[in-house]
Coordinates of C-alpha atoms in Angstrom, one line a residue:
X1 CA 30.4 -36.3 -42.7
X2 CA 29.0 -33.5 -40.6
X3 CA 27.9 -33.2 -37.1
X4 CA 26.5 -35.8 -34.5
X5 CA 24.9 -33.4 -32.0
X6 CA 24.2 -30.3 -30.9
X7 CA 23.8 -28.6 -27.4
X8 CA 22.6 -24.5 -26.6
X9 CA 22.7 -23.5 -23.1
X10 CA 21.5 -19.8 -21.8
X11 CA 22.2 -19.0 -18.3
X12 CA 19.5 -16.1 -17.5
X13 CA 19.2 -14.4 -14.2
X14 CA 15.7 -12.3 -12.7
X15 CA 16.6 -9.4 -14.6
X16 CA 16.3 -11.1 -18.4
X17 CA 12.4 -11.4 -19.5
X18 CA 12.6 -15.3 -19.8
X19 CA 9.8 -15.2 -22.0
X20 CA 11.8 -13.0 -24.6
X21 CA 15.2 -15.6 -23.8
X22 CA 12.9 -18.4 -24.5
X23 CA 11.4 -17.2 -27.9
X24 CA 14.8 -16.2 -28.9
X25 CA 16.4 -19.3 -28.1
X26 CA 13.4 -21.1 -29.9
X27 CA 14.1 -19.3 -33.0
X28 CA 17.5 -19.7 -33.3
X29 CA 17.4 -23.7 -32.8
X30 CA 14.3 -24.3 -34.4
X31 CA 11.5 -27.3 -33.6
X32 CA 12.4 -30.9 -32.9
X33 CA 15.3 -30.3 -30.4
X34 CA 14.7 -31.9 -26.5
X35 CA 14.1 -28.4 -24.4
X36 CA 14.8 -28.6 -20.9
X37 CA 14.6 -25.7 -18.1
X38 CA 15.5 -25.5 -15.0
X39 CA 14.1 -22.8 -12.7
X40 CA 16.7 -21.9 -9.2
X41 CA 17.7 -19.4 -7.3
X42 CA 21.4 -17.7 -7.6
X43 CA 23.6 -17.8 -4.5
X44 CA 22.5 -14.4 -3.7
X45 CA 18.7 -15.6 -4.1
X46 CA 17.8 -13.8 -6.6
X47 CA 15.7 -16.7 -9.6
X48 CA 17.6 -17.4 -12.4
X49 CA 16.9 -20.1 -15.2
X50 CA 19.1 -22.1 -17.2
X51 CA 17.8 -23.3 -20.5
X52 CA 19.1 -26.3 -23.0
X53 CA 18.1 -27.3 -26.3
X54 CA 19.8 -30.2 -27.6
X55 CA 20.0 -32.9 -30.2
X56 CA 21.1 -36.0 -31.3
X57 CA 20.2 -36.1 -34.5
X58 CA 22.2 -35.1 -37.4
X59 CA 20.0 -33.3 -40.0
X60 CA 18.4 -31.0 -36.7
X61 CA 22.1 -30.4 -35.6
X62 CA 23.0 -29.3 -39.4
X63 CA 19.8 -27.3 -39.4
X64 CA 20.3 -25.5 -35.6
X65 CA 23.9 -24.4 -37.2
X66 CA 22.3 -23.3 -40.3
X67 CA 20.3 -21.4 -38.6
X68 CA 22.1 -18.9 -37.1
X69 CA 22.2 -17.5 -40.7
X70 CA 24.7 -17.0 -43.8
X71 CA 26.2 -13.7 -42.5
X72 CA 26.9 -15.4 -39.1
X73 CA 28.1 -18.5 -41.2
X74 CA 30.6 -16.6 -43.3
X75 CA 32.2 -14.8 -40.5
X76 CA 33.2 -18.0 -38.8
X77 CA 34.5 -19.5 -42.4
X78 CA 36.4 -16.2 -42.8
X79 CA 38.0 -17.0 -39.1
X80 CA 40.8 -19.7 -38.2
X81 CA 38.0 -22.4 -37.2
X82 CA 40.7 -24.2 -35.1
X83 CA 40.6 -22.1 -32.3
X84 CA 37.6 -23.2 -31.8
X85 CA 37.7 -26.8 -31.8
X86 CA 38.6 -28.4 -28.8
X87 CA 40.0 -32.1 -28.8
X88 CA 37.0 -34.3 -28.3
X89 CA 36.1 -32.6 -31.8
X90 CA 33.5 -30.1 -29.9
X91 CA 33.0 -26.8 -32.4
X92 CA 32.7 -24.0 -29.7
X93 CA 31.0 -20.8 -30.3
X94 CA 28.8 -17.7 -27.7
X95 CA 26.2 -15.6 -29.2
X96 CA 25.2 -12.5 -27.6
X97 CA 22.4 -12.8 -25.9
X98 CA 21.1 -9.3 -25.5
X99 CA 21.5 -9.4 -29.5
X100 CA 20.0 -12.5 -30.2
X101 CA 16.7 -11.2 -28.1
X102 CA 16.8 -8.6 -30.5
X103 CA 16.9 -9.9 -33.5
X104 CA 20.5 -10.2 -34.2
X105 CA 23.1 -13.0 -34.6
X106 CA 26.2 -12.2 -33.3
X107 CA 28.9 -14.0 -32.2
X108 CA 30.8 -12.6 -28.8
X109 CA 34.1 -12.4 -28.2
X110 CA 34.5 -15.0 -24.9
X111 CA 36.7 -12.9 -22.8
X112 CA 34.2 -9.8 -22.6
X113 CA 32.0 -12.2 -20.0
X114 CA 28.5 -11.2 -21.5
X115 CA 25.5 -12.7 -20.9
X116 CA 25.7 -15.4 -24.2
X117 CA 24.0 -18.5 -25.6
X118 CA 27.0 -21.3 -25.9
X119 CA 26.7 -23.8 -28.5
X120 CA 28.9 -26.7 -28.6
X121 CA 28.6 -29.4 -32.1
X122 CA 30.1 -32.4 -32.2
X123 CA 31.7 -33.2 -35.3
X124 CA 31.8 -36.2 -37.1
X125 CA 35.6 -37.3 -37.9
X126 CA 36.9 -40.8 -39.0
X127 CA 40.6 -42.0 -38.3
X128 CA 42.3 -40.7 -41.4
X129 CA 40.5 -37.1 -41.7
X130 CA 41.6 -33.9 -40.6
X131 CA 38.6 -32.4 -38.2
X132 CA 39.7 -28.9 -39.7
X133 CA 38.9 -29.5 -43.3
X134 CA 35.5 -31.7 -42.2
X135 CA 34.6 -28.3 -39.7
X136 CA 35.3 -25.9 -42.7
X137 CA 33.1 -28.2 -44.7
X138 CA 30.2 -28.7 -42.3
X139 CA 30.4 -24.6 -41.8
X140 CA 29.9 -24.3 -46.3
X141 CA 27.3 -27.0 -45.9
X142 CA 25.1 -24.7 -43.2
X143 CA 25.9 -21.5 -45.3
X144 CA 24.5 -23.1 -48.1
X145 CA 21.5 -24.5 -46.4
X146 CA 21.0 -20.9 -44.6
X147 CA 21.0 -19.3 -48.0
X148 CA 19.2 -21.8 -49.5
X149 CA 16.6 -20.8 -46.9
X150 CA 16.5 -16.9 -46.7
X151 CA 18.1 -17.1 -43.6
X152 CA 20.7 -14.6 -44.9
X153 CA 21.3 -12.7 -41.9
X154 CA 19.5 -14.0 -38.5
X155 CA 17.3 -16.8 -37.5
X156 CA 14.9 -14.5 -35.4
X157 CA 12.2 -12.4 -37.4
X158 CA 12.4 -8.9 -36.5
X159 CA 9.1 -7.6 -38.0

């Protein structure tokens, strides 16, 4: 059991530095997801970009949530997962994105409408098995993998 995808999306307008989104973004989901960017204007005119990194692949899924770092990790354990899970089995979660250009992995609160990075992961559930209990143990699977792999409190090196 674990997760079947993964999908990050960023919505940055003229005033973020793209090429500090970008890294960022890069850090946090690592190599060997498909990257795709699409460069507009806003109603208003001014350019914006909207950035996905996505996967298909299990291990790289397991790995993108893993990499947001055991801190991170344990704060969502420590929270009731099932608020968000939605009922195609989609884990929901927003990182700020003015902290993850920075260095720092933080999840946002939805309702303060911050600039964020949205990740959705599919989870893998079978007839029979409750999606909370395989969630909770996809999330001690990542926060053992993160720990396993010094990434104790963020994905993004801030030497």
């Amino acid at each position: 059991m674990g997760l079947l995808s993964v999908l990050w999306r960023v919505h940055s307008s003229g005033l973020d530095d793209i090429k500090i989104v970008r890294q960022a973004l890069d850090n946090l989901t690592g190599e060997g997801l498909e990257s795709k960017e699409d460069v507009g204007r806003s109603w208003h005119g001014s350019p914006q970009v909207e950035f996905e990194r996505r996967t298909r692949k299990k291990a790289k899924s397991r790995e993108s949530l893993a990499r947001m770092g055991a801190k991170t990790l344990r704060e969502l354990m420590d929270e009731d997962v099932s608020l968000r899970i939605d009922e195609n089995n989609v884990f929901h979660l927003r990182l700020g994105l003015a902290d993850l250009c920075c260095g720092i992995v933080k999840i946002t609160d939805p309702r303060r409408r911050l600039p964020c990075v949205k990740g959705e992961f599919k989870i893998e559930v079978y007839p029979g098995q409750d999606v909370l209990e395989v969630a909770k143990n996809v999330l001690q699977r990542a926060y053992d993998q993160a720990q396993r792999n010094n990434w104790d409190y963020s994905a993004i090196s801030t030497e």
